[in-house]
């Protein structure tokens, strides 16, 4: 899928987490950014993800995105990425800094930490293998859906956010594993200091201060010279648990890019 919405203004690229399709993944964000401050929003499913007709994986993502942005002639974009989409946003900023005017990283997969990247990749692989067992696969899907339903109720999610949470919970685990393949190898050559200094926001879920994932996010925020942002009760899918706050943070980054 490739679609540009909005009549003009600063271009914003949305990158969903895992191997998910971008359509419907960020409820309220597309409409909110078009309304204010007036953006063009690019919806693109990178190679190997749900709605993409192009094969490929994580290692191919940044060059594919660069080709798309060059073809659109939209100039440098603000990239908003959640989870694995956040990792891809960082890789794009490193590999093609001319394409990136700003970054909004929503609980990004820690591509700047080899140990954590290894854990993410291996967990995705093991879970995908377990999901192929008929009984266990059903149990895993039921558990994910139940957790998403509880989270939606606890955070009083909007109907669109609740629908997105349930769609994410129905994850294709083998596809997710494929999307994360190569993460450890990529992390071995990545450091946050490689990121260009652009207007940015780094949002982390509500974790204990000493957690390794929060520390990884803190290092990214420090490299981008921006405070690490977190809200009470925020979960990994922070764009759903804190929909309004994510829109506000995204608008702030876009306005900073416009002002610059």
Short mmCIF file of C-alpha atoms in Angstrom, two decimals:
data_model
loop_
_atom_site.label_atom_id
_atom_site.label_comp_id
_atom_site.label_asym_id
_atom_site.label_seq_id
_atom_site.Cartn_x
_atom_site.Cartn_y
_atom_site.Cartn_z
CA UNK A 1 0.00 0.00 0.00
CA UNK A 2 1.16 3.50 -0.87
CA UNK A 3 -1.14 6.46 -0.36
CA UNK A 4 -0.64 10.15 0.30
CA UNK A 5 -3.43 11.92 2.20
CA UNK A 6 -3.79 15.66 2.67
CA UNK A 7 -3.48 18.56 0.28
CA UNK A 8 -0.10 19.95 1.27
CA UNK A 9 2.18 20.96 4.10
CA UNK A 10 4.94 19.05 5.84
CA UNK A 11 5.07 15.40 4.76
CA UNK A 12 4.79 12.76 7.48
CA UNK A 13 5.56 9.06 7.00
CA UNK A 14 3.87 6.52 9.28
CA UNK A 15 5.65 3.23 10.03
CA UNK A 16 3.63 0.64 12.00
CA UNK A 17 5.08 -1.95 14.33
CA UNK A 18 5.85 -5.59 13.59
CA UNK A 19 4.67 -6.77 10.21
CA UNK A 20 1.36 -4.92 10.49
CA UNK A 21 -0.39 -2.98 7.74
CA UNK A 22 -0.34 0.78 8.13
CA UNK A 23 -4.03 1.24 7.29
CA UNK A 24 -5.90 1.71 10.58
CA UNK A 25 -2.80 1.19 12.72
CA UNK A 26 -2.56 4.81 13.96
CA UNK A 27 -6.18 5.81 14.72
CA UNK A 28 -6.73 9.56 14.85
CA UNK A 29 -3.18 10.42 13.85
CA UNK A 30 -3.76 10.77 10.11
CA UNK A 31 -6.83 12.96 10.48
CA UNK A 32 -5.31 14.90 13.35
CA UNK A 33 -2.12 15.81 11.49
CA UNK A 34 -3.99 16.76 8.33
CA UNK A 35 -6.31 19.02 10.34
CA UNK A 36 -3.50 20.64 12.33
CA UNK A 37 -0.91 21.82 11.46
CA UNK A 38 -1.87 20.75 7.94
CA UNK A 39 0.25 17.80 6.76
CA UNK A 40 0.51 15.38 3.92
CA UNK A 41 0.51 11.91 5.49
CA UNK A 42 2.18 9.03 3.68
CA UNK A 43 0.81 5.53 4.28
CA UNK A 44 3.28 2.90 3.10
CA UNK A 45 3.63 -0.81 3.81
CA UNK A 46 7.32 -1.61 3.69
CA UNK A 47 8.53 -4.83 2.00
CA UNK A 48 7.62 -8.04 3.79
CA UNK A 49 4.78 -6.55 5.85
CA UNK A 50 1.09 -7.33 5.80
CA UNK A 51 -0.22 -5.46 2.77
CA UNK A 52 3.00 -5.17 0.78
CA UNK A 53 3.22 -6.91 -2.56
CA UNK A 54 7.00 -6.56 -2.49
CA UNK A 55 9.19 -9.19 -0.89
CA UNK A 56 12.03 -8.33 1.44
CA UNK A 57 12.86 -7.89 5.07
CA UNK A 58 14.23 -5.55 7.66
CA UNK A 59 17.56 -5.14 5.87
CA UNK A 60 15.75 -3.93 2.74
CA UNK A 61 13.44 -1.47 4.45
CA UNK A 62 15.41 1.77 4.35
CA UNK A 63 16.41 1.56 0.68
CA UNK A 64 12.82 0.71 -0.26
CA UNK A 65 11.49 3.69 1.70
CA UNK A 66 14.15 5.96 0.17
CA UNK A 67 13.05 4.88 -3.32
CA UNK A 68 9.41 5.60 -2.50
CA UNK A 69 10.13 9.03 -1.01
CA UNK A 70 12.32 9.95 -3.98
CA UNK A 71 9.53 8.96 -6.34
CA UNK A 72 6.98 11.04 -4.44
CA UNK A 73 9.25 14.13 -4.43
CA UNK A 74 7.88 15.18 -1.04
CA UNK A 75 11.17 16.37 0.43
CA UNK A 76 12.46 15.30 3.83
CA UNK A 77 9.69 13.84 5.99
CA UNK A 78 8.84 13.56 9.64
CA UNK A 79 8.89 9.82 10.38
CA UNK A 80 6.55 8.45 13.05
CA UNK A 81 7.29 4.83 13.92
CA UNK A 82 6.04 2.48 16.62
CA UNK A 83 7.92 -0.61 17.86
CA UNK A 84 9.71 -2.18 14.89
CA UNK A 85 8.54 0.79 12.83
CA UNK A 86 10.48 2.98 15.25
CA UNK A 87 13.60 0.91 14.65
CA UNK A 88 13.12 1.29 10.89
CA UNK A 89 12.70 5.06 11.37
CA UNK A 90 16.07 5.19 13.13
CA UNK A 91 17.71 3.09 10.42
CA UNK A 92 16.26 5.34 7.72
CA UNK A 93 17.63 8.41 9.52
CA UNK A 94 21.06 6.76 9.64
CA UNK A 95 21.09 5.39 6.09
CA UNK A 96 19.31 8.27 4.32
CA UNK A 97 19.51 11.37 6.53
CA UNK A 98 18.51 13.54 3.57
CA UNK A 99 15.06 11.92 3.74
CA UNK A 100 14.39 12.66 7.42
CA UNK A 101 13.38 16.07 8.78
CA UNK A 102 12.12 14.83 12.15
CA UNK A 103 11.53 11.68 14.20
CA UNK A 104 8.75 10.50 16.52
CA UNK A 105 9.74 7.16 18.04
CA UNK A 106 6.96 5.38 19.91
CA UNK A 107 8.36 2.70 22.22
CA UNK A 108 10.79 1.71 19.45
CA UNK A 109 12.36 -1.71 19.16
CA UNK A 110 15.86 -1.26 20.66
CA UNK A 111 18.03 -1.50 17.55
CA UNK A 112 20.66 0.38 19.57
CA UNK A 113 21.11 -2.51 22.04
CA UNK A 114 22.49 -5.80 20.69
CA UNK A 115 21.41 -7.91 23.67
CA UNK A 116 17.84 -6.62 23.60
CA UNK A 117 17.68 -6.91 19.81
CA UNK A 118 18.76 -10.55 20.12
CA UNK A 119 16.03 -11.17 22.70
CA UNK A 120 13.36 -9.59 20.49
CA UNK A 121 14.39 -11.59 17.43
CA UNK A 122 14.63 -14.89 19.30
CA UNK A 123 11.35 -14.38 21.17
CA UNK A 124 9.57 -13.67 17.88
CA UNK A 125 11.09 -16.79 16.33
CA UNK A 126 10.21 -19.08 19.24
CA UNK A 127 6.67 -17.70 19.52
CA UNK A 128 6.13 -18.18 15.79
CA UNK A 129 7.23 -21.81 16.05
CA UNK A 130 4.95 -22.45 19.03
CA UNK A 131 2.00 -20.84 17.23
CA UNK A 132 2.10 -23.58 14.59
CA UNK A 133 1.05 -26.19 17.16
CA UNK A 134 -2.78 -26.29 16.80
CA UNK A 135 -3.73 -26.26 20.48
CA UNK A 136 -0.95 -23.94 21.59
CA UNK A 137 -1.53 -21.60 18.68
CA UNK A 138 -5.16 -21.14 19.63
CA UNK A 139 -4.21 -20.55 23.26
CA UNK A 140 -1.66 -17.90 22.30
CA UNK A 141 -4.15 -16.07 20.10
CA UNK A 142 -6.79 -16.18 22.82
CA UNK A 143 -4.31 -14.83 25.37
CA UNK A 144 -3.26 -11.95 23.11
CA UNK A 145 -6.85 -11.03 22.33
CA UNK A 146 -7.85 -11.16 26.01
CA UNK A 147 -4.90 -8.93 26.95
CA UNK A 148 -5.79 -6.43 24.22
CA UNK A 149 -9.41 -6.33 25.33
CA UNK A 150 -8.43 -5.65 28.94
CA UNK A 151 -6.00 -2.92 27.88
CA UNK A 152 -8.63 -1.26 25.70
CA UNK A 153 -11.07 -1.21 28.62
CA UNK A 154 -8.49 -0.06 31.16
CA UNK A 155 -7.40 2.87 28.99
CA UNK A 156 -10.92 3.78 27.81
CA UNK A 157 -9.74 3.57 24.22
CA UNK A 158 -11.76 5.14 21.46
CA UNK A 159 -13.65 2.68 19.21
CA UNK A 160 -11.01 3.09 16.49
CA UNK A 161 -8.16 2.48 18.94
CA UNK A 162 -9.94 -0.57 20.38
CA UNK A 163 -10.39 -1.97 16.87
CA UNK A 164 -6.70 -1.38 16.14
CA UNK A 165 -5.69 -3.08 19.40
CA UNK A 166 -7.73 -6.17 18.54
CA UNK A 167 -6.31 -6.24 15.01
CA UNK A 168 -2.76 -6.10 16.41
CA UNK A 169 -3.67 -8.88 18.87
CA UNK A 170 -4.62 -11.10 15.93
CA UNK A 171 -1.01 -10.92 14.82
CA UNK A 172 0.37 -13.32 12.26
CA UNK A 173 3.23 -14.59 14.44
CA UNK A 174 5.28 -16.16 11.60
CA UNK A 175 5.05 -12.86 9.70
CA UNK A 176 6.14 -10.98 12.81
CA UNK A 177 9.13 -13.28 13.15
CA UNK A 178 10.05 -12.72 9.51
CA UNK A 179 9.76 -8.96 10.01
CA UNK A 180 12.19 -9.10 12.95
CA UNK A 181 14.69 -11.39 11.22
CA UNK A 182 18.14 -9.80 11.08
CA UNK A 183 17.49 -7.41 13.94
CA UNK A 184 20.46 -8.61 16.02
CA UNK A 185 22.86 -8.37 13.08
CA UNK A 186 21.67 -4.85 12.25
CA UNK A 187 21.99 -3.80 15.89
CA UNK A 188 25.64 -4.87 15.90
CA UNK A 189 26.50 -2.01 13.55
CA UNK A 190 24.11 0.61 14.91
CA UNK A 191 24.66 3.23 17.57
CA UNK A 192 22.35 6.08 18.48
CA UNK A 193 25.14 8.59 17.87
CA UNK A 194 24.77 7.83 14.14
CA UNK A 195 21.40 9.58 14.13
CA UNK A 196 21.18 13.07 12.62
CA UNK A 197 20.27 15.84 15.03
CA UNK A 198 16.70 16.65 13.93
CA UNK A 199 13.57 17.68 15.87
CA UNK A 200 12.49 14.53 17.66
CA UNK A 201 10.45 12.87 20.37
CA UNK A 202 11.22 9.52 21.97
CA UNK A 203 8.32 7.96 23.86
CA UNK A 204 8.75 4.95 26.14
CA UNK A 205 6.10 2.84 27.85
CA UNK A 206 5.56 3.16 31.60
CA UNK A 207 8.38 0.93 32.85
CA UNK A 208 10.56 1.01 35.97
CA UNK A 209 13.42 3.53 35.63
CA UNK A 210 16.12 0.86 35.70
CA UNK A 211 14.69 -1.40 33.01
CA UNK A 212 17.10 -2.20 30.18
CA UNK A 213 14.56 -1.16 27.53
CA UNK A 214 13.96 2.21 29.15
CA UNK A 215 17.72 2.75 29.34
CA UNK A 216 18.04 1.95 25.63
CA UNK A 217 15.34 4.50 24.86
CA UNK A 218 17.09 7.02 27.10
CA UNK A 219 20.28 6.65 25.07
CA UNK A 220 18.36 7.33 21.86
CA UNK A 221 16.72 10.41 23.39
CA UNK A 222 20.09 11.69 24.60
CA UNK A 223 21.62 11.25 21.14
CA UNK A 224 18.75 13.25 19.65
CA UNK A 225 19.08 15.88 22.40
CA UNK A 226 15.47 15.50 23.51
CA UNK A 227 13.90 14.44 26.83
CA UNK A 228 12.58 10.90 27.11
CA UNK A 229 8.77 11.06 27.25
CA UNK A 230 6.53 8.67 29.20
CA UNK A 231 3.01 8.79 30.61
CA UNK A 232 1.53 6.87 33.55
CA UNK A 233 0.02 3.61 32.39
CA UNK A 234 1.45 3.84 28.86
CA UNK A 235 1.81 0.42 27.21
CA UNK A 236 3.89 -0.74 24.26
CA UNK A 237 1.05 0.26 21.92
CA UNK A 238 1.30 3.78 23.32
CA UNK A 239 -0.38 5.26 20.23
CA UNK A 240 -3.52 3.42 21.37
CA UNK A 241 -3.33 3.79 25.15
CA UNK A 242 -2.43 7.50 24.86
CA UNK A 243 -3.86 8.51 21.52
CA UNK A 244 -4.27 12.23 22.27
CA UNK A 245 -0.83 12.57 23.83
CA UNK A 246 0.87 10.93 20.84
CA UNK A 247 -0.94 13.30 18.49
CA UNK A 248 0.17 16.28 20.58
CA UNK A 249 3.82 15.12 20.62
CA UNK A 250 3.73 14.50 16.87
CA UNK A 251 2.30 17.96 16.23
CA UNK A 252 5.06 19.50 18.33
CA UNK A 253 7.77 17.80 16.27
CA UNK A 254 6.10 18.75 12.98
CA UNK A 255 5.81 22.38 14.08
CA UNK A 256 9.50 22.39 15.06
CA UNK A 257 10.41 21.11 11.60
CA UNK A 258 8.25 23.76 9.95
CA UNK A 259 9.77 26.50 12.10
CA UNK A 260 13.28 25.32 11.23
#
